[in-house]
Coordinates of C-alpha atoms in Angstrom, one line a residue:
Chain A
A11 CA 121.1 108.4 132.3
Q12 CA 119.6 111.1 130.5
S13 CA 115.5 110.5 131.8
V14 CA 112.2 111.4 131.5
A15 CA 109.9 111.3 134.2
Q16 CA 105.7 111.7 135.2
P17 CA 106.0 111.0 138.4
E18 CA 101.6 110.3 138.1
D19 CA 99.9 107.5 136.4
Q20 CA 97.3 108.0 137.1
V21 CA 94.9 112.1 136.9
N22 CA 92.0 112.3 138.2
V23 CA 89.6 115.4 136.8
A24 CA 86.3 116.7 136.6
E25 CA 85.1 117.6 133.1
G26 CA 85.0 121.3 133.1
N27 CA 87.6 121.7 135.7
P28 CA 91.8 122.1 134.7
L29 CA 94.3 119.8 134.9
T30 CA 98.0 119.3 134.7
V31 CA 99.8 117.1 133.7
K32 CA 103.8 116.8 135.3
C33 CA 106.6 116.3 133.1
T34 CA 109.8 117.0 134.3
Y35 CA 112.9 115.7 133.2
S36 CA 117.3 115.3 132.8
V37 CA 118.6 115.5 129.6
S38 CA 122.3 117.3 129.5
G39 CA 122.3 120.7 127.7
N40 CA 119.3 122.1 125.9
P41 CA 116.6 120.1 125.5
Y42 CA 113.6 119.4 123.1
L43 CA 110.2 118.9 124.8
F44 CA 107.1 117.3 123.2
W45 CA 103.4 116.0 124.3
Y46 CA 102.0 113.3 122.7
V47 CA 98.4 111.8 123.3
Q48 CA 97.9 107.8 122.6
Y49 CA 94.2 106.6 122.7
P50 CA 93.2 103.1 122.5
N51 CA 94.0 102.0 119.1
R52 CA 95.5 104.8 117.7
G53 CA 99.3 106.0 117.2
L54 CA 100.7 108.4 119.3
Q55 CA 99.5 112.1 118.2
F56 CA 101.1 115.1 118.6
L57 CA 100.2 117.5 120.6
L58 CA 102.2 120.5 121.1
K59 CA 106.3 121.8 121.6
Y60 CA 109.1 123.4 123.3
I61 CA 112.1 124.6 121.7
T62 CA 113.1 128.0 122.5
G63 CA 111.7 131.5 123.6
D64 CA 107.8 131.9 125.1
N65 CA 108.2 129.6 128.0
L66 CA 104.7 128.9 127.8
V67 CA 103.4 127.0 124.5
K68 CA 100.2 126.1 122.8
G69 CA 99.1 123.4 121.2
S70 CA 96.6 121.2 119.6
Y71 CA 93.1 120.5 121.2
G72 CA 93.2 123.7 124.1
F73 CA 96.7 122.5 125.5
E74 CA 99.8 124.6 126.5
A75 CA 102.4 123.6 128.3
E76 CA 104.9 125.4 130.6
F77 CA 108.6 124.9 129.8
N78 CA 110.4 125.8 133.7
K79 CA 114.7 125.9 133.4
S80 CA 115.3 125.8 136.7
Q81 CA 112.7 122.9 137.9
T82 CA 113.2 121.1 134.6
S83 CA 109.8 120.4 134.2
F84 CA 107.4 120.6 131.1
H85 CA 103.9 120.9 133.1
L86 CA 100.8 119.9 130.3
K87 CA 97.3 121.5 131.0
K88 CA 94.2 122.4 130.1
P89 CA 92.1 125.1 130.8
S90 CA 88.8 123.0 131.0
A91 CA 89.2 118.8 130.5
L92 CA 86.4 117.4 128.4
V93 CA 85.7 114.0 128.7
S94 CA 87.2 113.3 125.5
D95 CA 90.7 114.5 126.5
S96 CA 90.8 111.1 128.6
A97 CA 93.5 109.0 127.0
L98 CA 97.0 108.3 127.7
Y99 CA 99.9 111.0 127.6
F100 CA 103.4 111.1 127.7
C101 CA 105.8 113.6 127.7
A102 CA 109.5 113.5 125.6
V103 CA 112.7 115.1 124.8
R104 CA 114.9 115.4 122.2
S105 CA 118.4 116.2 123.6
P106 CA 121.1 117.3 121.9
S107 CA 123.4 114.0 122.3
G108 CA 121.3 112.4 121.0
G109 CA 122.1 114.8 117.4
Y110 CA 118.3 116.0 118.6
N111 CA 117.1 112.9 116.9
K112 CA 115.6 110.5 119.0
L113 CA 112.8 111.3 121.5
I114 CA 112.9 109.7 124.6
F115 CA 109.7 109.1 126.8
G116 CA 108.0 108.6 129.7
A117 CA 106.4 105.8 130.9
G118 CA 103.2 108.1 130.7
T119 CA 100.5 109.1 132.5
R120 CA 97.0 107.6 131.9
L121 CA 94.0 111.4 132.4
A122 CA 90.8 110.1 134.0
V123 CA 88.7 112.8 133.0
H124 CA 84.6 112.4 134.6
P125 CA 81.3 114.1 133.4
Chain B
D27 CA 95.0 108.9 103.8
T28 CA 98.9 110.8 104.2
G29 CA 100.0 109.5 107.3
V30 CA 102.3 106.9 108.8
S31 CA 101.0 102.9 107.8
Q32 CA 101.7 100.2 109.6
D33 CA 101.5 96.7 108.8
P34 CA 100.7 93.9 109.9
R35 CA 98.3 95.7 112.5
H36 CA 98.2 92.4 115.1
K37 CA 101.3 89.8 114.4
I38 CA 100.5 86.1 116.9
T39 CA 103.5 84.2 116.1
K40 CA 105.3 80.7 117.7
R41 CA 108.8 81.3 119.9
G42 CA 111.6 81.2 117.4
Q43 CA 110.2 81.9 114.2
N44 CA 110.9 84.9 112.4
V45 CA 108.9 87.8 111.9
T46 CA 108.7 90.9 109.6
F47 CA 106.7 94.2 109.7
R48 CA 106.9 97.0 107.3
C49 CA 106.2 100.8 107.6
D50 CA 105.4 103.4 105.0
P51 CA 106.2 106.7 106.2
I52 CA 104.2 109.8 105.1
S53 CA 106.0 110.2 101.7
E54 CA 108.6 113.5 101.5
H55 CA 109.8 112.9 104.9
N56 CA 113.5 111.8 104.9
R57 CA 114.1 110.5 108.5
L58 CA 112.1 106.7 109.5
Y59 CA 112.2 105.8 113.5
W60 CA 111.3 102.1 114.9
Y61 CA 110.5 102.1 118.3
R62 CA 109.2 99.7 120.9
Q63 CA 106.6 100.3 123.3
T64 CA 105.4 97.3 126.2
L65 CA 102.5 97.3 128.1
G66 CA 102.5 100.6 130.9
Q67 CA 105.2 101.4 129.0
G68 CA 106.8 105.1 127.0
P69 CA 108.2 104.4 124.0
E70 CA 112.3 102.8 123.4
F71 CA 114.0 104.0 120.5
L72 CA 115.3 101.3 118.8
T73 CA 117.4 102.3 115.4
Y74 CA 116.2 105.2 113.1
F75 CA 117.4 106.1 109.1
Q76 CA 118.0 109.2 107.1
N77 CA 117.1 108.7 103.8
E78 CA 118.2 105.3 103.2
A79 CA 121.1 104.5 105.6
Q80 CA 120.8 104.0 109.0
L81 CA 122.0 106.3 111.2
E82 CA 121.8 105.0 114.8
K83 CA 120.7 101.4 116.4
S84 CA 120.2 100.9 120.1
R85 CA 121.7 98.4 122.2
L86 CA 118.0 97.2 123.2
L87 CA 118.3 96.4 119.2
S88 CA 120.0 92.5 119.3
D89 CA 121.6 91.3 117.0
R90 CA 118.1 88.8 116.7
F91 CA 116.8 92.5 114.8
S92 CA 118.0 94.1 112.0
A93 CA 115.6 97.3 109.9
E94 CA 116.2 98.4 106.5
R95 CA 115.2 101.6 104.2
P96 CA 116.2 99.7 100.9
K97 CA 115.1 103.1 98.4
G98 CA 114.6 105.5 101.0
S99 CA 110.9 105.2 101.1
F100 CA 108.5 101.8 103.2
S101 CA 111.1 100.1 105.9
T102 CA 111.4 96.9 107.1
L103 CA 111.2 95.3 110.8
E104 CA 112.5 92.1 111.2
I105 CA 113.0 90.0 114.5
Q106 CA 114.5 86.1 114.2
R107 CA 114.1 82.9 116.4
T108 CA 111.4 85.2 119.0
E109 CA 111.1 85.1 122.2
Q110 CA 108.3 85.5 124.8
G111 CA 109.9 89.4 125.2
D112 CA 109.6 90.4 122.1
S113 CA 106.0 90.9 122.6
A114 CA 105.7 94.4 123.1
M115 CA 103.7 97.1 120.1
Y116 CA 106.4 98.5 117.5
L117 CA 106.0 101.7 116.2
C118 CA 107.6 102.9 113.3
A119 CA 107.3 107.1 113.1
S120 CA 108.9 109.6 110.4
S121 CA 109.5 113.1 110.0
F122 CA 111.0 115.1 107.6
G123 CA 114.8 116.5 109.3
E124 CA 117.5 118.6 108.5
G125 CA 120.6 119.1 110.7
G126 CA 118.6 119.8 114.2
R127 CA 115.8 120.9 113.2
A128 CA 112.9 120.1 115.8
N129 CA 110.4 118.8 114.0
E130 CA 107.9 116.4 115.3
Q131 CA 108.2 112.8 114.9
F132 CA 104.7 111.5 113.3
F133 CA 103.9 108.1 114.1
G134 CA 101.9 104.8 112.7
P135 CA 98.8 102.6 114.8
G136 CA 102.4 100.2 115.4
T137 CA 102.1 96.7 115.1
R138 CA 101.5 94.6 118.1
L139 CA 103.3 91.2 118.5
T140 CA 102.5 89.0 120.7
V141 CA 104.8 85.4 121.2
L142 CA 103.4 82.5 122.6

Protein backbone atom coordinates (compact mmCIF):
# COMPACT_ATOMS: atom_id res chain seq x y z
CA ALA A 1 0.00 0.00 0.00
CA GLN A 2 1.16 3.49 -0.74
CA SER A 3 1.72 5.67 2.28
CA VAL A 4 3.44 8.74 3.65
CA ALA A 5 4.76 8.94 7.19
CA GLN A 6 5.49 12.06 9.18
CA PRO A 7 6.92 10.61 12.37
CA GLU A 8 6.68 13.78 14.46
CA ASP A 9 3.33 15.20 15.48
CA GLN A 10 5.03 18.43 16.53
CA VAL A 11 8.40 20.06 16.07
CA ASN A 12 9.52 22.86 18.36
CA VAL A 13 12.35 25.17 17.37
CA ALA A 14 13.66 28.52 18.52
CA GLU A 15 13.52 31.44 16.13
CA GLY A 16 16.72 31.74 14.14
CA ASN A 17 17.61 28.07 14.52
CA PRO A 18 17.51 25.60 11.64
CA LEU A 19 14.45 23.42 11.34
CA THR A 20 13.77 19.99 9.88
CA VAL A 21 10.38 18.35 9.38
CA LYS A 22 10.70 14.69 8.50
CA CYS A 23 8.87 12.70 5.85
CA THR A 24 9.27 9.16 4.55
CA TYR A 25 7.22 7.46 1.89
CA SER A 26 6.36 4.01 0.66
CA VAL A 27 5.30 3.84 -2.97
CA SER A 28 6.20 1.76 -5.97
CA GLY A 29 8.04 3.33 -8.87
CA ASN A 30 9.36 6.88 -9.01
CA PRO A 31 7.17 9.18 -6.96
CA TYR A 32 6.58 12.89 -7.23
CA LEU A 33 7.00 14.47 -3.79
CA PHE A 34 5.43 17.63 -2.39
CA TRP A 35 5.28 19.76 0.71
CA TYR A 36 2.25 21.86 1.59
CA VAL A 37 1.66 24.21 4.53
CA GLN A 38 -1.67 24.92 6.21
CA TYR A 39 -2.31 28.04 8.24
CA PRO A 40 -5.42 28.34 10.46
CA ASN A 41 -8.58 29.10 8.48
CA ARG A 42 -6.68 29.01 5.22
CA GLY A 43 -6.28 26.42 2.51
CA LEU A 44 -3.26 24.28 1.86
CA GLN A 45 -0.46 26.22 0.22
CA PHE A 46 2.10 24.61 -2.04
CA LEU A 47 5.71 24.98 -0.85
CA LEU A 48 7.86 22.85 -3.15
CA LYS A 49 8.08 19.68 -5.18
CA TYR A 50 10.57 17.09 -6.32
CA ILE A 51 10.05 15.45 -9.70
CA THR A 52 13.49 14.55 -10.97
CA GLY A 53 17.00 15.94 -11.11
CA ASP A 54 18.84 17.64 -8.26
CA ASN A 55 17.99 16.01 -4.96
CA LEU A 56 17.86 19.37 -3.19
CA VAL A 57 14.87 21.45 -4.20
CA LYS A 58 14.14 25.00 -3.12
CA GLY A 59 10.70 26.41 -2.58
CA SER A 60 8.72 29.27 -1.17
CA TYR A 61 9.57 31.27 1.98
CA GLY A 62 13.16 29.98 2.13
CA PHE A 63 12.19 26.33 2.54
CA GLU A 64 14.06 23.51 0.86
CA ALA A 65 13.77 19.74 0.86
CA GLU A 66 16.17 16.92 0.17
CA PHE A 67 15.11 13.80 -1.69
CA ASN A 68 16.90 10.65 -0.57
CA LYS A 69 15.95 7.67 -2.69
CA SER A 70 17.81 5.05 -0.65
CA GLN A 71 16.12 6.19 2.56
CA THR A 72 12.82 6.98 0.81
CA SER A 73 12.78 10.32 2.58
CA PHE A 74 11.93 13.89 1.66
CA HIS A 75 12.69 16.03 4.69
CA LEU A 76 11.74 19.71 4.75
CA LYS A 77 14.38 22.14 5.96
CA LYS A 78 14.97 25.80 6.58
CA PRO A 79 18.28 27.31 7.70
CA SER A 80 16.75 29.92 10.01
CA ALA A 81 13.22 29.58 11.40
CA LEU A 82 10.80 32.48 11.79
CA VAL A 83 7.91 32.71 14.23
CA SER A 84 5.67 33.19 11.20
CA ASP A 85 6.66 29.70 9.98
CA SER A 86 4.52 28.22 12.76
CA ALA A 87 1.87 26.17 10.96
CA LEU A 88 0.84 22.65 9.99
CA TYR A 89 3.04 21.02 7.37
CA PHE A 90 2.02 18.15 5.12
CA CYS A 91 4.20 15.91 3.01
CA ALA A 92 2.48 14.34 0.02
CA VAL A 93 3.28 11.96 -2.81
CA ARG A 94 1.91 11.23 -6.24
CA SER A 95 2.78 7.78 -7.52
CA PRO A 96 2.86 6.17 -10.96
CA SER A 97 0.42 3.51 -9.81
CA GLY A 98 -2.08 6.27 -9.25
CA GLY A 99 -1.39 7.77 -12.65
CA TYR A 100 0.42 10.56 -10.86
CA ASN A 101 -2.98 12.11 -10.27
CA LYS A 102 -4.08 11.99 -6.67
CA LEU A 103 -2.04 13.23 -3.75
CA ILE A 104 -1.44 10.91 -0.81
CA PHE A 105 -0.78 12.94 2.32
CA GLY A 106 0.95 12.28 5.58
CA ALA A 107 -0.85 13.07 8.83
CA GLY A 108 0.93 16.40 9.19
CA THR A 109 3.50 17.90 11.53
CA ARG A 110 2.79 20.98 13.58
CA LEU A 111 5.74 23.35 13.61
CA ALA A 112 6.00 25.72 16.54
CA VAL A 113 8.69 28.40 16.34
CA HIS A 114 9.29 30.16 19.63
CA PRO A 115 10.68 33.71 19.91
CA ASP B 1 -9.00 36.75 -6.25
CA THR B 2 -8.19 34.17 -8.90
CA GLY B 3 -7.65 31.22 -6.56
CA VAL B 4 -9.87 28.21 -5.91
CA SER B 5 -13.06 29.17 -4.11
CA GLN B 6 -15.47 27.02 -2.16
CA ASP B 7 -18.96 27.67 -0.93
CA PRO B 8 -20.14 27.54 1.77
CA ARG B 9 -17.20 27.83 4.12
CA HIS B 10 -19.15 26.26 6.96
CA LYS B 11 -22.21 24.03 7.01
CA ILE B 12 -24.03 22.67 10.03
CA THR B 13 -26.72 20.11 9.33
CA LYS B 14 -28.73 17.49 11.10
CA ARG B 15 -28.13 13.83 10.56
CA GLY B 16 -30.13 12.51 7.64
CA GLN B 17 -30.21 15.78 5.70
CA ASN B 18 -28.65 16.28 2.28
CA VAL B 19 -25.91 18.85 1.71
CA THR B 20 -24.25 20.21 -1.40
CA PHE B 21 -20.93 21.99 -1.68
CA ARG B 22 -19.60 23.99 -4.58
CA CYS B 23 -16.06 24.46 -5.85
CA ASP B 24 -14.91 26.98 -8.42
CA PRO B 25 -11.43 26.10 -9.69
CA ILE B 26 -8.82 28.40 -11.18
CA SER B 27 -10.26 29.25 -14.57
CA GLU B 28 -7.68 27.70 -16.87
CA HIS B 29 -7.35 24.49 -14.86
CA ASN B 30 -8.79 21.38 -16.48
CA ARG B 31 -8.42 19.06 -13.45
CA LEU B 32 -10.44 19.30 -10.28
CA TYR B 33 -10.04 17.21 -7.13
CA TRP B 34 -12.03 16.65 -3.96
CA TYR B 35 -10.37 15.63 -0.69
CA ARG B 36 -11.66 15.13 2.83
CA GLN B 37 -9.71 16.09 5.94
CA THR B 38 -10.65 14.99 9.43
CA LEU B 39 -9.17 16.43 12.59
CA GLY B 40 -5.56 15.45 13.09
CA GLN B 41 -5.23 13.80 9.71
CA GLY B 42 -3.96 14.74 6.32
CA PRO B 43 -6.38 15.18 3.43
CA GLU B 44 -7.67 11.98 1.82
CA PHE B 45 -8.46 11.76 -1.87
CA LEU B 46 -12.12 11.37 -2.80
CA THR B 47 -12.42 11.91 -6.55
CA TYR B 48 -11.10 13.86 -9.51
CA PHE B 49 -12.29 15.22 -12.82
CA GLN B 50 -10.53 16.00 -16.02
CA ASN B 51 -12.77 18.54 -17.68
CA GLU B 52 -16.28 17.12 -17.17
CA ALA B 53 -15.23 13.47 -16.91
CA GLN B 54 -14.97 11.90 -13.48
CA LEU B 55 -11.89 9.70 -13.89
CA GLU B 56 -11.33 8.22 -10.46
CA LYS B 57 -13.29 7.68 -7.27
CA SER B 58 -11.91 6.57 -3.94
CA ARG B 59 -13.45 3.74 -1.96
CA LEU B 60 -14.11 6.45 0.64
CA LEU B 61 -16.77 7.80 -1.68
CA SER B 62 -19.79 5.76 -0.63
CA ASP B 63 -22.98 5.69 -2.68
CA ARG B 64 -24.29 8.56 -0.53
CA PHE B 65 -21.69 10.82 -2.13
CA SER B 66 -21.93 12.16 -5.65
CA ALA B 67 -19.79 14.67 -7.45
CA GLU B 68 -20.40 16.43 -10.73
CA ARG B 69 -18.62 18.86 -12.98
CA PRO B 70 -21.23 19.36 -15.68
CA LYS B 71 -19.52 21.90 -17.91
CA GLY B 72 -15.94 21.26 -16.97
CA SER B 73 -15.84 24.37 -14.84
CA PHE B 74 -17.29 24.42 -11.31
CA SER B 75 -18.00 21.20 -9.42
CA THR B 76 -20.50 20.15 -6.79
CA LEU B 77 -20.18 17.50 -4.12
CA GLU B 78 -23.44 16.21 -2.65
CA ILE B 79 -23.79 14.07 0.43
CA GLN B 80 -27.15 12.42 0.90
CA ARG B 81 -28.52 11.24 4.26
CA THR B 82 -25.61 12.71 6.17
CA GLU B 83 -24.11 10.82 9.09
CA GLN B 84 -22.07 12.13 11.99
CA GLY B 85 -19.02 10.42 10.51
CA ASP B 86 -19.28 12.74 7.52
CA SER B 87 -18.21 15.66 9.69
CA ALA B 88 -14.94 16.87 8.18
CA MET B 89 -13.33 19.58 6.10
CA TYR B 90 -14.01 19.06 2.40
CA LEU B 91 -11.22 20.45 0.25
CA CYS B 92 -11.27 21.19 -3.44
CA ALA B 93 -8.14 21.57 -5.54
CA SER B 94 -7.43 22.27 -9.17
CA SER B 95 -4.51 21.93 -11.53
CA PHE B 96 -3.62 22.11 -15.17
CA GLY B 97 -2.80 18.57 -16.17
CA GLU B 98 -1.45 17.05 -19.32
CA GLY B 99 -0.71 13.36 -19.08
CA GLY B 100 1.62 12.75 -16.18
CA ARG B 101 2.84 16.31 -15.80
CA ALA B 102 3.30 17.01 -12.13
CA ASN B 103 1.75 20.43 -11.98
CA GLU B 104 0.92 21.25 -8.41
CA GLN B 105 -2.61 21.26 -7.15
CA PHE B 106 -3.94 24.51 -5.76
CA PHE B 107 -6.33 24.17 -2.87
CA GLY B 108 -9.36 26.15 -1.86
CA PRO B 109 -10.11 27.16 1.75
CA GLY B 110 -12.40 24.19 2.31
CA THR B 111 -15.96 23.65 3.50
CA ARG B 112 -16.24 22.56 7.10
CA LEU B 113 -19.21 20.22 7.59
CA THR B 114 -20.63 19.51 11.01
CA VAL B 115 -23.35 16.87 11.25
CA LEU B 116 -25.33 17.01 14.48
